[in-house]
PDB file of C-alpha atoms and ligand atoms in Angstrom:
ATOM      1  CA  MET A   1      44.715-217.445-138.807  1.00 42.00           C
ATOM      2  CA  LEU A   2      45.019-213.899-140.088  1.00 43.00           C
ATOM      3  CA  PRO A   3      47.043-213.334-143.228  1.00 45.00           C
ATOM      4  CA  ALA A   4      50.505-211.878-142.574  1.00 44.00           C
ATOM      5  CA  SER A   5      49.511-208.622-144.275  1.00 45.00           C
ATOM      6  CA  PHE A   6      46.531-208.005-142.008  1.00 48.00           C
ATOM      7  CA  SER A   7      47.078-204.952-139.858  1.00 50.00           C
ATOM      8  CA  GLY A   8      43.621-203.756-138.854  1.00 69.00           C
ATOM      9  CA  VAL A   9      44.574-200.200-139.755  1.00 84.00           C
ATOM     10  CA  GLN A  10      42.109-198.393-141.927  1.00 87.00           C
ATOM     11  CA  CYS A  11      43.325-196.725-145.100  1.00 89.00           C
ATOM     12  CA  PRO A  12      42.958-192.918-144.604  1.00 88.00           C
ATOM     13  CA  ILE A  13      42.142-192.460-148.282  1.00 89.00           C
ATOM     14  CA  CYS A  14      39.615-195.147-149.250  1.00 93.00           C
ATOM     15  CA  ARG A  15      38.750-196.464-145.745  1.00 90.00           C
ATOM     16  CA  ALA A  16      39.560-200.057-146.647  1.00 89.00           C
ATOM     17  CA  THR A  17      40.685-202.015-143.591  1.00 87.00           C
ATOM     18  CA  ASP A  18      43.151-204.247-145.352  1.00 87.00           C
ATOM     19  CA  THR A  19      46.476-202.480-145.349  1.00 88.00           C
ATOM     20  CA  ARG A  20      49.891-204.004-145.119  1.00 89.00           C
ATOM     21  CA  VAL A  21      53.112-202.906-143.475  1.00 90.00           C
ATOM     22  CA  ILE A  22      55.917-202.390-145.959  1.00 91.00           C
ATOM     23  CA  ASP A  23      58.493-200.884-143.625  1.00 90.00           C
ATOM     24  CA  SER A  24      58.962-200.378-139.854  1.00 89.00           C
ATOM     25  CA  ARG A  25      61.567-198.293-138.158  1.00 88.00           C
ATOM     26  CA  SER A  26      61.979-196.912-134.704  1.00 83.00           C
ATOM     27  CA  ALA A  27      62.078-193.200-133.986  1.00 76.00           C
ATOM     28  CA  ASP A  28      62.515-191.040-130.863  1.00 71.00           C
ATOM     29  CA  GLY A  29      65.227-193.312-129.530  1.00 72.00           C
ATOM     30  CA  GLY A  30      63.041-196.395-129.737  1.00 69.00           C
ATOM     31  CA  GLU A  31      59.929-194.999-128.047  1.00 70.00           C
ATOM     32  CA  THR A  32      58.044-194.608-131.298  1.00 78.00           C
ATOM     33  CA  ILE A  33      57.728-197.046-134.181  1.00 83.00           C
ATOM     34  CA  ARG A  34      56.998-195.571-137.556  1.00 88.00           C
ATOM     35  CA  ARG A  35      55.340-197.947-139.998  1.00 90.00           C
ATOM     36  CA  ARG A  36      55.009-197.375-143.709  1.00 93.00           C
ATOM     37  CA  ARG A  37      51.818-199.018-144.899  1.00 93.00           C
ATOM     38  CA  GLU A  38      50.205-199.692-148.204  1.00 94.00           C
ATOM     39  CA  CYS A  39      46.501-200.063-148.807  1.00 93.00           C
ATOM     40  CA  THR A  40      45.706-203.255-150.665  1.00 92.00           C
ATOM     41  CA  SER A  41      42.625-201.668-152.288  1.00 93.00           C
ATOM     42  CA  CYS A  42      43.802-198.303-153.571  1.00 95.00           C
ATOM     43  CA  GLU A  43      47.530-198.960-153.241  1.00 93.00           C
ATOM     44  CA  ARG A  44      48.118-195.565-151.633  1.00 94.00           C
ATOM     45  CA  ARG A  45      50.849-195.411-149.003  1.00 94.00           C
ATOM     46  CA  PHE A  46      50.711-193.758-145.623  1.00 92.00           C
ATOM     47  CA  ASN A  47      52.540-193.769-142.295  1.00 91.00           C
ATOM     48  CA  THR A  48      51.401-194.751-138.827  1.00 88.00           C
ATOM     49  CA  PHE A  49      53.168-194.121-135.552  1.00 84.00           C
ATOM     50  CA  GLU A  50      53.015-196.405-132.559  1.00 80.00           C
ATOM     51  CA  ARG A  51      54.007-195.214-129.140  1.00 73.00           C
ATOM     52  CA  VAL A  52      54.854-197.441-126.219  1.00 64.00           C
ATOM     53  CA  GLU A  53      52.666-196.450-123.320  1.00 60.00           C
ATOM     54  CA  GLU A  54      52.629-197.854-119.824  1.00 60.00           C
ATOM     55  CA  ALA A  55      49.158-198.905-118.754  1.00 64.00           C
ATOM     56  CA  SER A  56      48.054-195.936-116.692  1.00 75.00           C
ATOM     57  CA  LEU A  57      46.802-196.243-113.170  1.00 85.00           C
ATOM     58  CA  VAL A  58      43.934-193.855-112.504  1.00 87.00           C
ATOM     59  CA  VAL A  59      43.169-192.318-109.137  1.00 89.00           C
ATOM     60  CA  VAL A  60      39.566-191.236-108.633  1.00 88.00           C
ATOM     61  CA  LYS A  61      39.317-188.282-106.281  1.00 85.00           C
ATOM     62  CA  ARG A  62      36.475-187.583-103.889  1.00 82.00           C
ATOM     63  CA  SER A  63      35.168-184.935-106.295  1.00 86.00           C
ATOM     64  CA  GLY A  64      34.937-187.631-108.974  1.00 87.00           C
ATOM     65  CA  LEU A  65      37.901-186.133-110.830  1.00 87.00           C
ATOM     66  CA  ARG A  66      40.235-188.702-112.345  1.00 87.00           C
ATOM     67  CA  GLU A  67      43.970-188.226-112.508  1.00 85.00           C
ATOM     68  CA  PRO A  68      46.980-190.462-113.129  1.00 84.00           C
ATOM     69  CA  PHE A  69      48.687-192.036-110.140  1.00 87.00           C
ATOM     70  CA  ASP A  70      51.382-189.573-109.115  1.00 87.00           C
ATOM     71  CA  GLY A  71      54.190-191.084-107.053  1.00 88.00           C
ATOM     72  CA  GLU A  72      56.010-187.737-107.045  1.00 87.00           C
ATOM     73  CA  LYS A  73      53.080-186.065-105.342  1.00 87.00           C
ATOM     74  CA  ILE A  74      52.960-188.734-102.628  1.00 90.00           C
ATOM     75  CA  SER A  75      56.697-188.411-102.230  1.00 91.00           C
ATOM     76  CA  ARG A  76      56.393-184.645-101.665  1.00 89.00           C
ATOM     77  CA  GLY A  77      53.720-185.250 -99.035  1.00 89.00           C
ATOM     78  CA  LEU A  78      55.869-187.838 -97.275  1.00 92.00           C
ATOM     79  CA  ILE A  79      58.945-185.609 -97.314  1.00 92.00           C
ATOM     80  CA  ALA A  80      56.923-182.730 -95.849  1.00 90.00           C
ATOM     81  CA  ALA A  81      55.500-185.015 -93.154  1.00 91.00           C
ATOM     82  CA  SER A  82      58.912-186.397 -92.205  1.00 93.00           C
ATOM     83  CA  LYS A  83      60.742-183.078 -91.901  1.00 91.00           C
ATOM     84  CA  GLY A  84      63.447-183.418 -89.261  1.00 94.00           C
ATOM     85  CA  ARG A  85      62.708-187.120 -88.745  1.00 94.00           C
ATOM     86  CA  PRO A  86      65.304-189.885 -89.062  1.00 92.00           C
ATOM     87  CA  VAL A  87      63.853-191.478 -92.197  1.00 92.00           C
ATOM     88  CA  GLU A  88      65.466-192.632 -95.413  1.00 90.00           C
ATOM     89  CA  LEU A  89      64.219-191.516 -98.808  1.00 88.00           C
ATOM     90  CA  ALA A  90      64.717-195.099 -99.988  1.00 91.00           C
ATOM     91  CA  ASP A  91      62.052-196.192 -97.481  1.00 93.00           C
ATOM     92  CA  PHE A  92      59.593-193.795 -99.110  1.00 93.00           C
ATOM     93  CA  GLU A  93      60.512-195.004-102.568  1.00 91.00           C
ATOM     94  CA  ARG A  94      59.824-198.570-101.499  1.00 92.00           C
ATOM     95  CA  LEU A  95      56.576-197.457 -99.871  1.00 95.00           C
ATOM     96  CA  ILE A  96      55.349-195.729-103.030  1.00 93.00           C
ATOM     97  CA  CYS A  97      56.365-198.679-105.235  1.00 92.00           C
ATOM     98  CA  GLY A  98      54.495-201.016-102.889  1.00 93.00           C
ATOM     99  CA  VAL A  99      51.351-198.875-102.981  1.00 93.00           C
ATOM    100  CA  GLU A 100      51.488-198.592-106.772  1.00 91.00           C
ATOM    101  CA  GLU A 101      51.983-202.325-107.158  1.00 89.00           C
ATOM    102  CA  GLU A 102      49.094-203.121-104.844  1.00 91.00           C
ATOM    103  CA  ALA A 103      46.893-200.578-106.641  1.00 89.00           C
ATOM    104  CA  ARG A 104      47.681-202.132-110.024  1.00 85.00           C
ATOM    105  CA  SER A 105      46.848-205.587-108.738  1.00 86.00           C
ATOM    106  CA  ASN A 106      43.449-204.195-107.638  1.00 79.00           C
ATOM    107  CA  GLY A 107      42.551-203.027-111.138  1.00 76.00           C
ATOM    108  CA  ALA A 108      42.832-199.977-113.347  1.00 73.00           C
ATOM    109  CA  ASP A 109      41.209-197.480-110.959  1.00 87.00           C
ATOM    110  CA  VAL A 110      41.691-196.789-107.276  1.00 89.00           C
ATOM    111  CA  THR A 111      40.172-194.076-105.133  1.00 89.00           C
ATOM    112  CA  SER A 112      42.312-191.331-103.613  1.00 86.00           C
ATOM    113  CA  GLU A 113      41.017-192.527-100.252  1.00 83.00           C
ATOM    114  CA  TRP A 114      42.404-196.008-100.896  1.00 88.00           C
ATOM    115  CA  VAL A 115      45.783-194.543-101.884  1.00 90.00           C
ATOM    116  CA  GLY A 116      45.910-192.394 -98.735  1.00 88.00           C
ATOM    117  CA  LEU A 117      45.108-195.314 -96.463  1.00 88.00           C
ATOM    118  CA  ALA A 118      47.599-197.601 -98.238  1.00 91.00           C
ATOM    119  CA  VAL A 119      50.306-194.958 -97.752  1.00 93.00           C
ATOM    120  CA  LEU A 120      49.372-194.475 -94.088  1.00 91.00           C
ATOM    121  CA  ASP A 121      49.354-198.186 -93.432  1.00 91.00           C
ATOM    122  CA  ARG A 122      52.956-198.469 -94.638  1.00 95.00           C
ATOM    123  CA  LEU A 123      54.165-195.170 -93.199  1.00 94.00           C
ATOM    124  CA  ARG A 124      53.111-196.205 -89.700  1.00 91.00           C
ATOM    125  CA  HIS A 125      55.767-198.918 -89.791  1.00 93.00           C
ATOM    126  CA  ILE A 126      58.459-196.487 -90.947  1.00 95.00           C
ATOM    127  CA  ASP A 127      58.000-193.544 -88.588  1.00 94.00           C
ATOM    128  CA  GLU A 128      55.139-192.855 -86.213  1.00 92.00           C
ATOM    129  CA  VAL A 129      55.625-189.092 -86.053  1.00 92.00           C
ATOM    130  CA  SER A 130      55.621-188.793 -89.842  1.00 93.00           C
ATOM    131  CA  TYR A 131      52.568-191.041 -89.858  1.00 92.00           C
ATOM    132  CA  LEU A 132      50.677-188.724 -87.515  1.00 88.00           C
ATOM    133  CA  ARG A 133      51.654-185.644 -89.510  1.00 88.00           C
ATOM    134  CA  PHE A 134      50.671-187.250 -92.810  1.00 90.00           C
ATOM    135  CA  ALA A 135      47.441-188.534 -91.310  1.00 86.00           C
ATOM    136  CA  SER A 136      46.608-185.055 -89.999  1.00 82.00           C
ATOM    137  CA  VAL A 137      46.708-183.699 -93.526  1.00 77.00           C
ATOM    138  CA  TYR A 138      45.174-186.721 -95.130  1.00 74.00           C
ATOM    139  CA  LYS A 139      42.344-187.333 -92.729  1.00 70.00           C
ATOM    140  CA  SER A 140      41.898-183.596 -92.085  1.00 64.00           C
ATOM    141  CA  PHE A 141      42.114-183.931 -88.331  1.00 57.00           C
ATOM    142  CA  ASN A 142      40.114-181.229 -86.660  1.00 57.00           C
ATOM    143  CA  ASP A 143      41.677-180.921 -83.280  1.00 58.00           C
ATOM    144  CA  ILE A 144      44.240-182.280 -80.896  1.00 59.00           C
ATOM    145  CA  ALA A 145      41.860-184.992 -79.683  1.00 63.00           C
ATOM    146  CA  ASP A 146      42.164-186.659 -83.062  1.00 65.00           C
ATOM    147  CA  PHE A 147      45.946-186.752 -82.728  1.00 62.00           C
ATOM    148  CA  GLU A 148      45.676-188.176 -79.230  1.00 69.00           C
ATOM    149  CA  ARG A 149      43.328-190.878 -80.379  1.00 71.00           C
ATOM    150  CA  GLU A 150      45.663-191.915 -83.188  1.00 70.00           C
ATOM    151  CA  ALA A 151      48.664-191.782 -80.868  1.00 71.00           C
ATOM    152  CA  ARG A 152      46.867-194.037 -78.372  1.00 73.00           C
ATOM    153  CA  LEU A 153      46.089-196.489 -81.145  1.00 71.00           C
ATOM    154  CA  ILE A 154      49.751-196.606 -82.142  1.00 69.00           C
ATOM    155  CA  LYS A 155      50.854-197.159 -78.537  1.00 70.00           C
ATOM    156  CA  LEU A 156      48.265-199.870 -78.136  1.00 69.00           C
ATOM    157  CA  GLU A 157      49.448-201.658 -81.250  1.00 69.00           C
ATOM    158  CA  ALA A 158      53.094-201.209 -80.292  1.00 65.00           C
ATOM    159  CA  GLY A 159      52.256-202.678 -76.883  1.00 64.00           C
ATOM    160  CA  LEU A 160      50.541-205.657 -78.418  1.00 59.00           C
ATOM    161  CA  GLN A 161      53.474-206.263 -80.723  1.00 53.00           C
ATOM    162  CA  ALA A 162      56.119-205.978 -77.997  1.00 47.00           C
ATOM    163  CA  PRO A 163      57.699-209.298 -76.955  1.00 47.00           C
TER     164      PRO A 163
HETATM  165 ZN1  LIG B  26      42.999-197.362-149.707  1.00 89.25          ZN
END
């Protein structure tokens, strides 16, 4: 077992790794913890700051660029795609939460393609018109034939699901 004083923080003055915490207090309304530490070798005192950080979910774009998962951005895309449609914002919030949760359960990184398809998969069950509009942007549909093909697929599935 590690001794109670062990902190793993290196002394900034003599580089010794055995430093102990002599005081801890929260700052920034609880988001930051300031710790006063003392080096057991040189006995100099210094402060460290700890910030609470949510494990970030990274989306890897087709270009290879990595960016944090952005629910707001998806939300804007969904709102644009559902203009004039009878949809509830709460449905989109649930959709985005569901996608984020599934992404997190898949690991730390997901591709932007995966995110797009996960959104589409859920959106199809909320509103078909919004789905087609979102898909047209997402999949970069080239012409009307693409829309017709997707629309036929939806009708086919709806037909299969009908009682
Ligand atoms: Zn020291």
